[in-house]
């Protein structure tokens, strides 16, 4: 989807949301809320920004993506399958005995750079990857998505110091700022605000955006590094459960598995959203034509 429009990316994200909901429903396990909240960020990266090639998953100059919030893997599995990193039919094995598609990223699968799941590790490895690119004079960038609840891990801040110290402007950290975690709101569990000031104090260029707005997502990711010599931290303000009305901003949907009726309602809502997008796009095209 090179040069995809914002509308095309929104439609792709709706498809990915439908796929991940079916995935979780059929497997009877998964992390629904966080996968729905990070879908737009991942869609913007994989279909609009990152340099990567499913036919050459080990291409040396590929951009690297690390899902440090590895529990929200379902959106990533659906995107990698859609792009052809592995057969889409394999999605039916998710979380089944002997599968490669487990409940966290697994580097036995093409397109996965590292196993993640223990929160707080992804940014540290991303710093190492970005530093290696600098030392080897390689052009690739490293993108690392973290949860906002993950910011309570001390290793995140050790990595933040290292990223700034080594002037890794080829490193982009992303926080899926949906303000909810498994046991409640982030501010009740472990207050984070002012999150932007904290990261700025650690030497990062910080950008706060709407994590569901494709114009903002594409511009921000394509512009990095906006400040030479500084890593970029993107606070992507998102809605947990995005796209499913009865799941949005509901903490219980952190790992709630939709039942048959909930799945049907969610798919119906997303299908209606896609139809409305297509109608708006067609109307705009007709007007301009």
Tab-separated table of C-alpha atoms in Angstrom, residues 17 20-21 44 47 60 72 83 89 114 125 165 173 211 222 232 234 240 278 286:
chain	number	residue	atom	x	y	z
A	17	UNK	CA	-9.707	-5.008	13.759
A	20	UNK	CA	-8.115	-9.713	15.375
A	21	UNK	CA	-11.560	-9.934	16.960
A	44	UNK	CA	0.357	3.505	9.733
A	47	UNK	CA	1.425	0.104	5.370
A	60	UNK	CA	19.707	-5.830	6.408
A	72	UNK	CA	-1.251	-6.953	22.473
A	83	UNK	CA	1.218	-8.576	4.308
A	89	UNK	CA	-4.585	-19.515	7.076
A	114	UNK	CA	12.501	-10.385	19.186
A	125	UNK	CA	16.817	-3.922	22.844
A	165	UNK	CA	23.220	9.558	25.630
A	173	UNK	CA	9.656	5.154	20.884
A	211	UNK	CA	-3.086	7.914	17.837
A	222	UNK	CA	7.872	10.192	8.489
A	232	UNK	CA	11.873	10.666	19.232
A	234	UNK	CA	5.612	9.689	20.301
A	240	UNK	CA	-8.652	1.260	24.566
A	278	UNK	CA	-16.279	4.395	1.459
A	286	UNK	CA	-17.436	12.690	-7.284
